[in-house]
């Protein structure tokens, strides 16, 4: 009897620790994403974001004066293009995984992470710099952004010798940048 209780207690402690390890970064991400969306947006960036998102997935433009059948056909074709692109990309990634092309997959993920941290991060930081009138020159901005992106990709993909909290910090930054971009 007593040994089962000790094992159950160990399992309970392990579960509680696992929950804490997962919930802390998720909570920090949610709080920082909410703060970024609230305090690093301007009416202009919100308007531009709405315009870009409303037109992002339209291959064919639907006019207000078009007939209902034409609008329906164009909307159907737009949705077919979106589904085809997502399906093709997914199928390609699955094929790369099936044929063990891990270097290509890792290269793709590293490139997308570098783009996310560098390009989308630059947009977030640029809006914050303009909104809060932070004095910074272009060289310093680009140098800091380049280092931010390179260290981020290194921390995420080559975590050997890098403390866990730095890797988690860059993953949190990636999530905050994506959530700000999609807001």
CSV table of N, CA and C in Angstrom, one decimal, residues 10-180:
chain,number,residue,atom,x,y,z
A,10,UNK,N,4.8,10.8,-6.5
A,10,UNK,CA,5.8,11.2,-7.5
A,10,UNK,C,5.2,11.5,-8.9
A,11,UNK,N,4.2,10.7,-9.3
A,11,UNK,CA,3.5,11.1,-10.5
A,11,UNK,C,2.8,12.4,-10.4
A,12,UNK,N,2.2,12.6,-9.3
A,12,UNK,CA,1.5,13.9,-9.0
A,12,UNK,C,2.4,15.1,-9.1
A,13,UNK,N,3.6,14.9,-8.4
A,13,UNK,CA,4.6,16.0,-8.4
A,13,UNK,C,5.1,16.2,-9.9
A,14,UNK,N,5.3,15.1,-10.6
A,14,UNK,CA,5.8,15.3,-12.0
A,14,UNK,C,4.8,16.0,-12.8
A,15,UNK,N,3.5,15.6,-12.6
A,15,UNK,CA,2.4,16.3,-13.4
A,15,UNK,C,2.3,17.7,-13.1
A,16,UNK,N,2.4,18.1,-11.8
A,16,UNK,CA,2.3,19.5,-11.4
A,16,UNK,C,3.5,20.3,-11.9
A,17,UNK,N,4.7,19.7,-11.9
A,17,UNK,CA,5.9,20.3,-12.4
A,17,UNK,C,5.7,20.5,-13.9
A,18,UNK,N,5.3,19.5,-14.7
A,18,UNK,CA,5.1,19.6,-16.1
A,18,UNK,C,4.1,20.7,-16.4
A,19,UNK,N,3.0,20.8,-15.7
A,19,UNK,CA,2.0,21.8,-15.9
A,19,UNK,C,2.6,23.2,-15.7
A,20,UNK,N,3.4,23.4,-14.6
A,20,UNK,CA,4.0,24.7,-14.3
A,20,UNK,C,5.0,25.0,-15.4
A,21,UNK,N,5.8,24.1,-15.9
A,21,UNK,CA,6.8,24.3,-16.9
A,21,UNK,C,6.1,24.8,-18.2
A,22,UNK,N,4.9,24.3,-18.5
A,22,UNK,CA,4.2,24.6,-19.7
A,22,UNK,C,3.4,25.9,-19.5
A,23,UNK,N,2.7,26.1,-18.4
A,23,UNK,CA,1.8,27.2,-18.2
A,23,UNK,C,2.5,28.5,-18.1
A,24,UNK,N,3.7,28.5,-17.5
A,24,UNK,CA,4.4,29.8,-17.3
A,24,UNK,C,4.8,30.5,-18.6
A,25,UNK,N,5.4,29.8,-19.6
A,25,UNK,CA,5.7,30.5,-20.9
A,25,UNK,C,4.5,30.8,-21.6
A,26,UNK,N,3.4,30.0,-21.6
A,26,UNK,CA,2.2,30.3,-22.3
A,26,UNK,C,1.5,31.5,-21.7
A,27,UNK,N,1.5,31.6,-20.3
A,27,UNK,CA,1.0,32.8,-19.7
A,27,UNK,C,1.7,34.1,-20.0
A,28,UNK,N,3.0,34.0,-20.0
A,28,UNK,CA,3.9,35.1,-20.4
A,28,UNK,C,3.6,35.6,-21.8
A,29,UNK,N,3.5,34.6,-22.7
A,29,UNK,CA,3.2,34.8,-24.1
A,29,UNK,C,1.9,35.6,-24.3
A,30,UNK,N,0.9,35.1,-23.6
A,30,UNK,CA,-0.5,35.7,-23.7
A,30,UNK,C,-0.5,37.1,-23.2
A,31,UNK,N,0.2,37.3,-22.1
A,31,UNK,CA,0.2,38.7,-21.5
A,31,UNK,C,1.0,39.6,-22.4
A,32,UNK,N,2.2,39.2,-22.9
A,32,UNK,CA,3.0,40.1,-23.8
A,32,UNK,C,2.3,40.3,-25.1
A,33,UNK,N,1.6,39.3,-25.7
A,33,UNK,CA,0.9,39.5,-26.9
A,33,UNK,C,-0.2,40.5,-26.8
A,34,UNK,N,-0.9,40.4,-25.7
A,34,UNK,CA,-2.0,41.4,-25.4
A,34,UNK,C,-1.5,42.8,-25.3
A,35,UNK,N,-0.3,42.9,-24.5
A,35,UNK,CA,0.3,44.2,-24.4
A,35,UNK,C,0.8,44.8,-25.7
A,36,UNK,N,1.4,43.9,-26.5
A,36,UNK,CA,1.9,44.4,-27.8
A,36,UNK,C,0.8,44.8,-28.7
A,37,UNK,N,-0.3,44.1,-28.8
A,37,UNK,CA,-1.4,44.4,-29.6
A,37,UNK,C,-2.1,45.7,-29.1
A,38,UNK,N,-2.1,45.9,-27.8
A,38,UNK,CA,-2.7,47.1,-27.3
A,38,UNK,C,-1.9,48.3,-27.4
A,39,UNK,N,-0.6,48.2,-27.1
A,39,UNK,CA,0.3,49.4,-27.0
A,39,UNK,C,1.2,49.6,-28.1
A,40,UNK,N,1.3,48.7,-29.1
A,40,UNK,CA,2.2,48.9,-30.2
A,40,UNK,C,1.4,49.0,-31.5
A,41,UNK,N,0.2,49.5,-31.5
A,41,UNK,CA,-0.6,49.7,-32.6
A,41,UNK,C,-1.0,51.2,-32.7
A,42,UNK,N,-1.2,51.7,-33.9
A,42,UNK,CA,-1.7,53.0,-34.1
A,42,UNK,C,-3.0,52.8,-34.9
A,43,UNK,N,-3.8,53.8,-35.0
A,43,UNK,CA,-5.0,53.7,-35.9
A,43,UNK,C,-4.6,53.4,-37.3
A,44,UNK,N,-3.4,54.0,-37.8
A,44,UNK,CA,-3.0,53.8,-39.1
A,44,UNK,C,-2.6,52.3,-39.3
A,45,UNK,N,-1.8,51.7,-38.4
A,45,UNK,CA,-1.4,50.3,-38.5
A,45,UNK,C,-2.6,49.4,-38.5
A,46,UNK,N,-3.6,49.7,-37.6
A,46,UNK,CA,-4.8,48.9,-37.6
A,46,UNK,C,-5.5,48.9,-38.9
A,47,UNK,N,-5.7,50.1,-39.4
A,47,UNK,CA,-6.4,50.3,-40.7
A,47,UNK,C,-5.6,49.6,-41.8
A,48,UNK,N,-4.3,49.7,-41.9
A,48,UNK,CA,-3.5,49.0,-42.9
A,48,UNK,C,-3.6,47.5,-42.7
A,49,UNK,N,-3.6,47.0,-41.5
A,49,UNK,CA,-3.7,45.6,-41.3
A,49,UNK,C,-5.0,45.0,-41.7
A,50,UNK,N,-6.1,45.8,-41.4
A,50,UNK,CA,-7.4,45.4,-41.9
A,50,UNK,C,-7.5,45.3,-43.4
A,51,UNK,N,-6.9,46.3,-44.0
A,51,UNK,CA,-7.0,46.3,-45.5
A,51,UNK,C,-6.2,45.2,-46.1
A,52,UNK,N,-5.0,44.9,-45.5
A,52,UNK,CA,-4.2,43.8,-46.0
A,52,UNK,C,-4.8,42.5,-45.8
A,53,UNK,N,-5.4,42.3,-44.6
A,53,UNK,CA,-6.0,41.0,-44.3
A,53,UNK,C,-7.2,40.7,-45.1
A,54,UNK,N,-8.0,41.8,-45.4
A,54,UNK,CA,-9.2,41.6,-46.2
A,54,UNK,C,-8.9,41.3,-47.7
A,55,UNK,N,-7.7,41.6,-48.1
A,55,UNK,CA,-7.3,41.4,-49.5
A,55,UNK,C,-6.3,40.3,-49.7
A,56,UNK,N,-5.8,39.8,-48.5
A,56,UNK,CA,-4.6,38.9,-48.6
A,56,UNK,C,-4.9,37.6,-49.4
A,57,UNK,N,-6.1,37.1,-49.3
A,57,UNK,CA,-6.4,35.8,-49.9
A,57,UNK,C,-7.3,35.9,-51.2
A,58,UNK,N,-7.3,37.0,-51.8
A,58,UNK,CA,-8.1,37.3,-53.0
A,58,UNK,C,-7.2,37.2,-54.2
A,59,UNK,N,-7.4,36.2,-55.0
A,59,UNK,CA,-6.7,36.1,-56.3
A,59,UNK,C,-7.4,36.9,-57.3
A,60,UNK,N,-8.8,36.8,-57.3
A,60,UNK,CA,-9.7,37.5,-58.1
A,60,UNK,C,-10.5,38.5,-57.3
A,61,UNK,N,-10.5,39.7,-57.7
A,61,UNK,CA,-11.3,40.7,-57.0
A,61,UNK,C,-12.8,40.6,-57.3
A,62,UNK,N,-13.6,40.7,-56.2
A,62,UNK,CA,-15.0,40.6,-56.4
A,62,UNK,C,-15.5,42.1,-56.3
A,63,UNK,N,-16.2,42.5,-57.3
A,63,UNK,CA,-16.7,43.9,-57.4
A,63,UNK,C,-18.1,43.9,-56.8
A,64,UNK,N,-18.5,45.1,-56.2
A,64,UNK,CA,-19.8,45.3,-55.6
A,64,UNK,C,-20.9,45.2,-56.7
A,65,UNK,N,-20.6,45.6,-57.9
A,65,UNK,CA,-21.6,45.6,-59.0
A,65,UNK,C,-21.7,44.3,-59.7
A,66,UNK,N,-20.8,43.3,-59.4
A,66,UNK,CA,-20.9,42.0,-60.0
A,66,UNK,C,-22.2,41.3,-59.6
A,67,UNK,N,-22.7,40.4,-60.5
A,67,UNK,CA,-23.9,39.6,-60.2
A,67,UNK,C,-23.6,38.6,-59.1
A,68,UNK,N,-24.6,38.2,-58.4
A,68,UNK,CA,-24.5,37.2,-57.3
A,68,UNK,C,-23.8,36.0,-57.8
A,69,UNK,N,-24.1,35.5,-59.0
A,69,UNK,CA,-23.5,34.2,-59.5
A,69,UNK,C,-22.0,34.5,-59.7
A,70,UNK,N,-21.7,35.6,-60.3
A,70,UNK,CA,-20.2,35.9,-60.5
A,70,UNK,C,-19.5,36.0,-59.2
A,71,UNK,N,-20.1,36.7,-58.2
A,71,UNK,CA,-19.4,36.8,-56.9
A,71,UNK,C,-19.2,35.5,-56.3
A,72,UNK,N,-20.2,34.6,-56.4
A,72,UNK,CA,-20.1,33.3,-55.9
A,72,UNK,C,-19.1,32.5,-56.6
A,73,UNK,N,-19.0,32.6,-57.9
A,73,UNK,CA,-18.0,31.9,-58.6
A,73,UNK,C,-16.6,32.3,-58.3
A,74,UNK,N,-16.4,33.7,-58.2
A,74,UNK,CA,-15.1,34.2,-57.8
A,74,UNK,C,-14.7,33.8,-56.4
A,75,UNK,N,-15.6,33.9,-55.5
A,75,UNK,CA,-15.3,33.5,-54.1
A,75,UNK,C,-14.9,32.0,-54.0
A,76,UNK,N,-15.7,31.2,-54.8
A,76,UNK,CA,-15.3,29.8,-54.8
A,76,UNK,C,-14.0,29.5,-55.4
A,77,UNK,N,-13.6,30.2,-56.5
A,77,UNK,CA,-12.3,30.1,-57.1
A,77,UNK,C,-11.2,30.6,-56.1
A,78,UNK,N,-11.4,31.7,-55.4
A,78,UNK,CA,-10.5,32.2,-54.4
A,78,UNK,C,-10.3,31.1,-53.3
A,79,UNK,N,-11.3,30.5,-52.8
A,79,UNK,CA,-11.2,29.5,-51.8
A,79,UNK,C,-10.5,28.3,-52.3
A,80,UNK,N,-10.8,27.9,-53.5
A,80,UNK,CA,-10.1,26.8,-54.1
A,80,UNK,C,-8.6,27.0,-54.2
A,81,UNK,N,-8.2,28.2,-54.6
A,81,UNK,CA,-6.8,28.5,-54.6
A,81,UNK,C,-6.1,28.4,-53.3
A,82,UNK,N,-6.8,28.9,-52.2
A,82,UNK,CA,-6.3,28.9,-50.9
A,82,UNK,C,-6.1,27.4,-50.4
A,83,UNK,N,-7.1,26.6,-50.6
A,83,UNK,CA,-7.1,25.2,-50.2
A,83,UNK,C,-6.0,24.5,-51.0
A,84,UNK,N,-5.9,24.8,-52.3
A,84,UNK,CA,-4.8,24.1,-53.1
A,84,UNK,C,-3.4,24.5,-52.6
A,85,UNK,N,-3.2,25.7,-52.3
A,85,UNK,CA,-1.9,26.1,-51.9
A,85,UNK,C,-1.6,25.5,-50.5
A,86,UNK,N,-2.5,25.5,-49.6
A,86,UNK,CA,-2.2,24.9,-48.3
A,86,UNK,C,-2.0,23.4,-48.4
A,87,UNK,N,-2.9,22.8,-49.2
A,87,UNK,CA,-2.7,21.3,-49.4
A,87,UNK,C,-1.4,21.0,-50.1
A,88,UNK,N,-1.0,21.7,-51.1
A,88,UNK,CA,0.3,21.5,-51.8
A,88,UNK,C,1.5,21.6,-50.8
A,89,UNK,N,1.4,22.7,-50.0
A,89,UNK,CA,2.5,22.9,-49.1
A,89,UNK,C,2.6,21.8,-48.0
A,90,UNK,N,1.4,21.4,-47.5
A,90,UNK,CA,1.3,20.4,-46.5
A,90,UNK,C,1.8,19.1,-47.1
A,91,UNK,N,1.4,18.7,-48.3
A,91,UNK,CA,1.8,17.5,-49.0
A,91,UNK,C,3.3,17.5,-49.3
A,92,UNK,N,3.9,18.7,-49.7
A,92,UNK,CA,5.3,18.8,-49.9
A,92,UNK,C,6.1,18.6,-48.6
A,93,UNK,N,5.6,19.1,-47.5
A,93,UNK,CA,6.3,19.0,-46.2
A,93,UNK,C,6.2,17.5,-45.8
A,94,UNK,N,5.1,16.9,-46.0
A,94,UNK,CA,4.9,15.4,-45.6
A,94,UNK,C,5.9,14.6,-46.5
A,95,UNK,N,6.0,14.9,-47.8
A,95,UNK,CA,6.9,14.1,-48.6
A,95,UNK,C,8.3,14.3,-48.2
A,96,UNK,N,8.7,15.5,-47.9
A,96,UNK,CA,10.1,15.8,-47.4
A,96,UNK,C,10.4,15.0,-46.1
A,97,UNK,N,9.4,14.9,-45.2
A,97,UNK,CA,9.5,14.2,-44.0
A,97,UNK,C,9.6,12.7,-44.3
A,98,UNK,N,8.7,12.2,-45.2
A,98,UNK,CA,8.7,10.8,-45.5
A,98,UNK,C,10.0,10.3,-46.1
A,99,UNK,N,10.6,11.1,-47.0
A,99,UNK,CA,11.8,10.7,-47.6
A,99,UNK,C,13.0,11.2,-46.8
A,100,UNK,N,12.8,11.6,-45.6
A,100,UNK,CA,13.9,11.9,-44.6
A,100,UNK,C,14.8,13.1,-45.2
A,101,UNK,N,14.2,14.1,-45.7
A,101,UNK,CA,14.9,15.3,-46.2
A,101,UNK,C,15.0,16.3,-45.0
A,102,UNK,N,15.5,15.8,-43.9
A,102,UNK,CA,15.5,16.7,-42.7
A,102,UNK,C,16.3,18.0,-42.8
A,103,UNK,N,17.4,17.9,-43.6
A,103,UNK,CA,18.2,19.2,-43.7
A,103,UNK,C,17.3,20.2,-44.5
A,104,UNK,N,16.6,19.8,-45.5
A,104,UNK,CA,15.7,20.7,-46.2
A,104,UNK,C,14.6,21.3,-45.3
A,105,UNK,N,14.0,20.4,-44.5
A,105,UNK,CA,13.0,20.8,-43.6
A,105,UNK,C,13.5,21.8,-42.5
A,106,UNK,N,14.6,21.4,-41.9
A,106,UNK,CA,15.2,22.3,-40.9
A,106,UNK,C,15.7,23.6,-41.5
A,107,UNK,N,16.2,23.6,-42.7
A,107,UNK,CA,16.6,24.8,-43.4
A,107,UNK,C,15.4,25.7,-43.7
A,108,UNK,N,14.3,25.1,-44.1
A,108,UNK,CA,13.1,25.8,-44.3
A,108,UNK,C,12.6,26.4,-43.0
A,109,UNK,N,12.6,25.7,-41.9
A,109,UNK,CA,12.1,26.2,-40.6
A,109,UNK,C,13.1,27.3,-40.1
A,110,UNK,N,14.4,27.1,-40.3
A,110,UNK,CA,15.3,28.2,-39.9
A,110,UNK,C,15.1,29.4,-40.7
A,111,UNK,N,14.9,29.3,-42.0
A,111,UNK,CA,14.6,30.5,-42.9
A,111,UNK,C,13.4,31.2,-42.5
A,112,UNK,N,12.3,30.4,-42.2
A,112,UNK,CA,11.0,31.0,-41.8
A,112,UNK,C,11.2,31.7,-40.4
A,113,UNK,N,11.9,31.1,-39.5
A,113,UNK,CA,12.1,31.7,-38.2
A,113,UNK,C,12.9,33.0,-38.3
A,114,UNK,N,14.0,32.9,-39.2
A,114,UNK,CA,14.8,34.1,-39.4
A,114,UNK,C,13.9,35.2,-40.0
A,115,UNK,N,13.1,34.9,-41.0
A,115,UNK,CA,12.2,35.9,-41.6
A,115,UNK,C,11.2,36.4,-40.6
A,116,UNK,N,10.7,35.6,-39.8
A,116,UNK,CA,9.7,36.0,-38.8
A,116,UNK,C,10.4,37.0,-37.8
A,117,UNK,N,11.5,36.6,-37.2
A,117,UNK,CA,12.2,37.4,-36.3
A,117,UNK,C,12.7,38.7,-36.9
A,118,UNK,N,13.3,38.6,-38.1
A,118,UNK,CA,13.9,39.7,-38.8
A,118,UNK,C,12.9,40.7,-39.4
A,119,UNK,N,12.1,40.2,-40.4
A,119,UNK,CA,11.2,41.1,-41.1
A,119,UNK,C,10.0,41.5,-40.3
A,120,UNK,N,9.3,40.5,-39.8
A,120,UNK,CA,8.1,40.9,-39.1
A,120,UNK,C,8.4,41.5,-37.7
A,121,UNK,N,9.5,41.1,-37.1
A,121,UNK,CA,10.0,41.8,-35.9
A,121,UNK,C,10.4,43.2,-36.2
A,122,UNK,N,11.0,43.5,-37.4
A,122,UNK,CA,11.4,44.8,-37.8
A,122,UNK,C,10.1,45.7,-37.9
A,123,UNK,N,9.1,45.1,-38.4
A,123,UNK,CA,7.8,45.9,-38.6
A,123,UNK,C,7.3,46.3,-37.2
A,124,UNK,N,7.3,45.3,-36.3
A,124,UNK,CA,6.8,45.6,-34.9
A,124,UNK,C,7.6,46.6,-34.2
A,125,UNK,N,8.9,46.4,-34.3
A,125,UNK,CA,9.8,47.4,-33.6
A,125,UNK,C,9.8,48.8,-34.3
A,126,UNK,N,9.6,48.8,-35.6
A,126,UNK,CA,9.5,50.1,-36.3
A,126,UNK,C,8.3,50.9,-35.9
A,127,UNK,N,7.1,50.2,-35.7
A,127,UNK,CA,5.9,50.8,-35.3
A,127,UNK,C,6.1,51.4,-33.9
A,128,UNK,N,6.7,50.5,-33.0
A,128,UNK,CA,7.0,51.0,-31.6
A,128,UNK,C,7.9,52.2,-31.6
A,129,UNK,N,8.9,52.1,-32.4
A,129,UNK,CA,9.9,53.2,-32.4
A,129,UNK,C,9.3,54.5,-32.9
A,130,UNK,N,8.4,54.4,-33.9
A,130,UNK,CA,7.7,55.6,-34.4
A,130,UNK,C,6.7,56.1,-33.4
A,131,UNK,N,5.9,55.2,-32.8
A,131,UNK,CA,4.9,55.6,-31.9
A,131,UNK,C,5.4,56.3,-30.7
A,132,UNK,N,6.5,55.7,-30.1
A,132,UNK,CA,7.0,56.2,-28.9
A,132,UNK,C,8.2,57.1,-29.1
A,133,UNK,N,8.5,57.4,-30.4
A,133,UNK,CA,9.5,58.4,-30.8
A,133,UNK,C,10.9,58.1,-30.1
A,134,UNK,N,11.3,56.8,-30.3
A,134,UNK,CA,12.6,56.4,-29.7
A,134,UNK,C,13.7,56.8,-30.7
A,135,UNK,N,14.6,57.6,-30.2
A,135,UNK,CA,15.7,58.0,-31.2
A,135,UNK,C,16.7,56.8,-31.4
A,136,UNK,N,16.7,56.4,-32.7
A,136,UNK,CA,17.7,55.3,-33.1
A,136,UNK,C,18.0,55.5,-34.5
A,137,UNK,N,19.3,55.3,-34.9
A,137,UNK,CA,19.7,55.4,-36.3
A,137,UNK,C,19.5,54.1,-37.0
A,138,UNK,N,19.4,54.1,-38.3
A,138,UNK,CA,19.2,52.9,-39.1
A,138,UNK,C,20.2,51.9,-38.9
A,139,UNK,N,21.5,52.3,-38.9
A,139,UNK,CA,22.5,51.3,-38.7
A,139,UNK,C,22.4,50.5,-37.4
A,140,UNK,N,22.1,51.2,-36.3
A,140,UNK,CA,21.9,50.5,-35.0
A,140,UNK,C,20.7,49.6,-35.1
A,141,UNK,N,19.6,50.1,-35.7
A,141,UNK,CA,18.4,49.4,-35.8
A,141,UNK,C,18.6,48.1,-36.6
A,142,UNK,N,19.2,48.2,-37.7
A,142,UNK,CA,19.5,47.0,-38.6
A,142,UNK,C,20.5,46.0,-37.9
A,143,UNK,N,21.5,46.6,-37.3
A,143,UNK,CA,22.5,45.7,-36.6
A,143,UNK,C,21.8,45.0,-35.4
A,144,UNK,N,21.0,45.7,-34.7
A,144,UNK,CA,20.3,45.0,-33.5
A,144,UNK,C,19.3,44.0,-34.0
A,145,UNK,N,18.6,44.3,-35.1
A,145,UNK,CA,17.6,43.4,-35.6
A,145,UNK,C,18.3,42.2,-36.2
A,146,UNK,N,19.4,42.3,-36.9
A,146,UNK,CA,20.2,41.2,-37.5
A,146,UNK,C,20.6,40.3,-36.3
A,147,UNK,N,21.2,40.9,-35.3
A,147,UNK,CA,21.6,40.1,-34.2
A,147,UNK,C,20.5,39.4,-33.5
A,148,UNK,N,19.3,40.1,-33.3
A,148,UNK,CA,18.2,39.5,-32.7
A,148,UNK,C,17.7,38.3,-33.5
A,149,UNK,N,17.7,38.4,-34.8
A,149,UNK,CA,17.3,37.2,-35.7
A,149,UNK,C,18.3,36.1,-35.7
A,150,UNK,N,19.5,36.4,-35.8
A,150,UNK,CA,20.6,35.3,-35.8
A,150,UNK,C,20.6,34.6,-34.5
A,151,UNK,N,20.7,35.4,-33.4
A,151,UNK,CA,20.7,34.7,-32.1
A,151,UNK,C,19.4,33.9,-31.8
A,152,UNK,N,18.3,34.5,-32.3
A,152,UNK,CA,17.0,33.7,-32.1
A,152,UNK,C,17.0,32.4,-32.8
A,153,UNK,N,17.5,32.4,-34.1
A,153,UNK,CA,17.5,31.1,-34.8
A,153,UNK,C,18.5,30.2,-34.2
A,154,UNK,N,19.6,30.7,-33.7
A,154,UNK,CA,20.6,29.9,-33.1
A,154,UNK,C,20.1,29.3,-31.8
A,155,UNK,N,19.4,30.1,-31.0
A,155,UNK,CA,18.8,29.6,-29.7
A,155,UNK,C,17.7,28.6,-29.9
A,156,UNK,N,16.9,28.8,-31.0
A,156,UNK,CA,15.8,27.9,-31.2
A,156,UNK,C,16.3,26.5,-31.8
A,157,UNK,N,17.2,26.6,-32.7
A,157,UNK,CA,17.6,25.4,-33.5
A,157,UNK,C,18.9,24.7,-33.0
A,158,UNK,N,19.8,25.5,-32.4
A,158,UNK,CA,21.1,24.9,-31.8
A,158,UNK,C,21.1,25.2,-30.4
A,159,UNK,N,20.3,24.6,-29.6
A,159,UNK,CA,20.1,25.0,-28.2
A,159,UNK,C,21.3,24.5,-27.3
A,160,UNK,N,22.2,23.7,-27.9
A,160,UNK,CA,23.3,23.2,-27.0
A,160,UNK,C,24.1,24.4,-26.5
A,161,UNK,N,24.2,24.4,-25.2
A,161,UNK,CA,25.0,25.4,-24.5
A,161,UNK,C,24.3,26.7,-24.2
A,162,UNK,N,23.1,26.8,-24.7
A,162,UNK,CA,22.3,28.0,-24.5
A,162,UNK,C,21.2,27.7,-23.5
A,163,UNK,N,21.2,28.6,-22.4
A,163,UNK,CA,20.2,28.3,-21.4
A,163,UNK,C,18.8,28.2,-21.9
A,164,UNK,N,18.0,27.4,-21.3
A,164,UNK,CA,16.6,27.1,-21.7
A,164,UNK,C,15.8,28.4,-21.7
A,165,UNK,N,16.0,29.3,-20.7
A,165,UNK,CA,15.2,30.5,-20.7
A,165,UNK,C,15.4,31.4,-21.9
A,166,UNK,N,16.6,31.4,-22.5
A,166,UNK,CA,16.8,32.2,-23.7
A,166,UNK,C,16.1,31.6,-24.9
A,167,UNK,N,16.1,30.3,-25.0
A,167,UNK,CA,15.4,29.6,-26.1
A,167,UNK,C,13.9,29.9,-25.9
A,168,UNK,N,13.4,29.8,-24.7
A,168,UNK,CA,12.0,30.0,-24.4
A,168,UNK,C,11.6,31.5,-24.7
A,169,UNK,N,12.5,32.4,-24.4
A,169,UNK,CA,12.3,33.8,-24.6
A,169,UNK,C,12.2,34.1,-26.1
A,170,UNK,N,13.0,33.5,-26.9
A,170,UNK,CA,12.9,33.7,-28.4
A,170,UNK,C,11.6,33.0,-28.9
A,171,UNK,N,11.2,31.9,-28.4
A,171,UNK,CA,9.9,31.3,-28.8
A,171,UNK,C,8.8,32.2,-28.4
A,172,UNK,N,8.8,32.8,-27.2
A,172,UNK,CA,7.8,33.8,-26.8
A,172,UNK,C,7.8,35.0,-27.7
A,173,UNK,N,9.0,35.5,-28.1
A,173,UNK,CA,9.1,36.6,-29.0
A,173,UNK,C,8.4,36.3,-30.3
A,174,UNK,N,8.7,35.1,-30.8
A,174,UNK,CA,8.1,34.7,-32.1
A,174,UNK,C,6.6,34.7,-32.0
A,175,UNK,N,6.1,34.1,-31.0
A,175,UNK,CA,4.6,34.1,-30.8
A,175,UNK,C,4.0,35.5,-30.7
A,176,UNK,N,4.7,36.4,-29.9
A,176,UNK,CA,4.2,37.7,-29.8
A,176,UNK,C,4.2,38.5,-31.1
A,177,UNK,N,5.3,38.3,-31.9
A,177,UNK,CA,5.4,38.9,-33.2
A,177,UNK,C,4.3,38.5,-34.1
A,178,UNK,N,4.0,37.2,-34.1
A,178,UNK,CA,3.0,36.6,-35.0
A,178,UNK,C,1.6,37.1,-34.5
A,179,UNK,N,1.3,37.1,-33.2
A,179,UNK,CA,0.0,37.6,-32.8
A,179,UNK,C,-0.2,39.1,-33.1
A,180,UNK,N,0.9,39.9,-32.9
A,180,UNK,CA,0.8,41.3,-33.3
A,180,UNK,C,0.5,41.5,-34.7
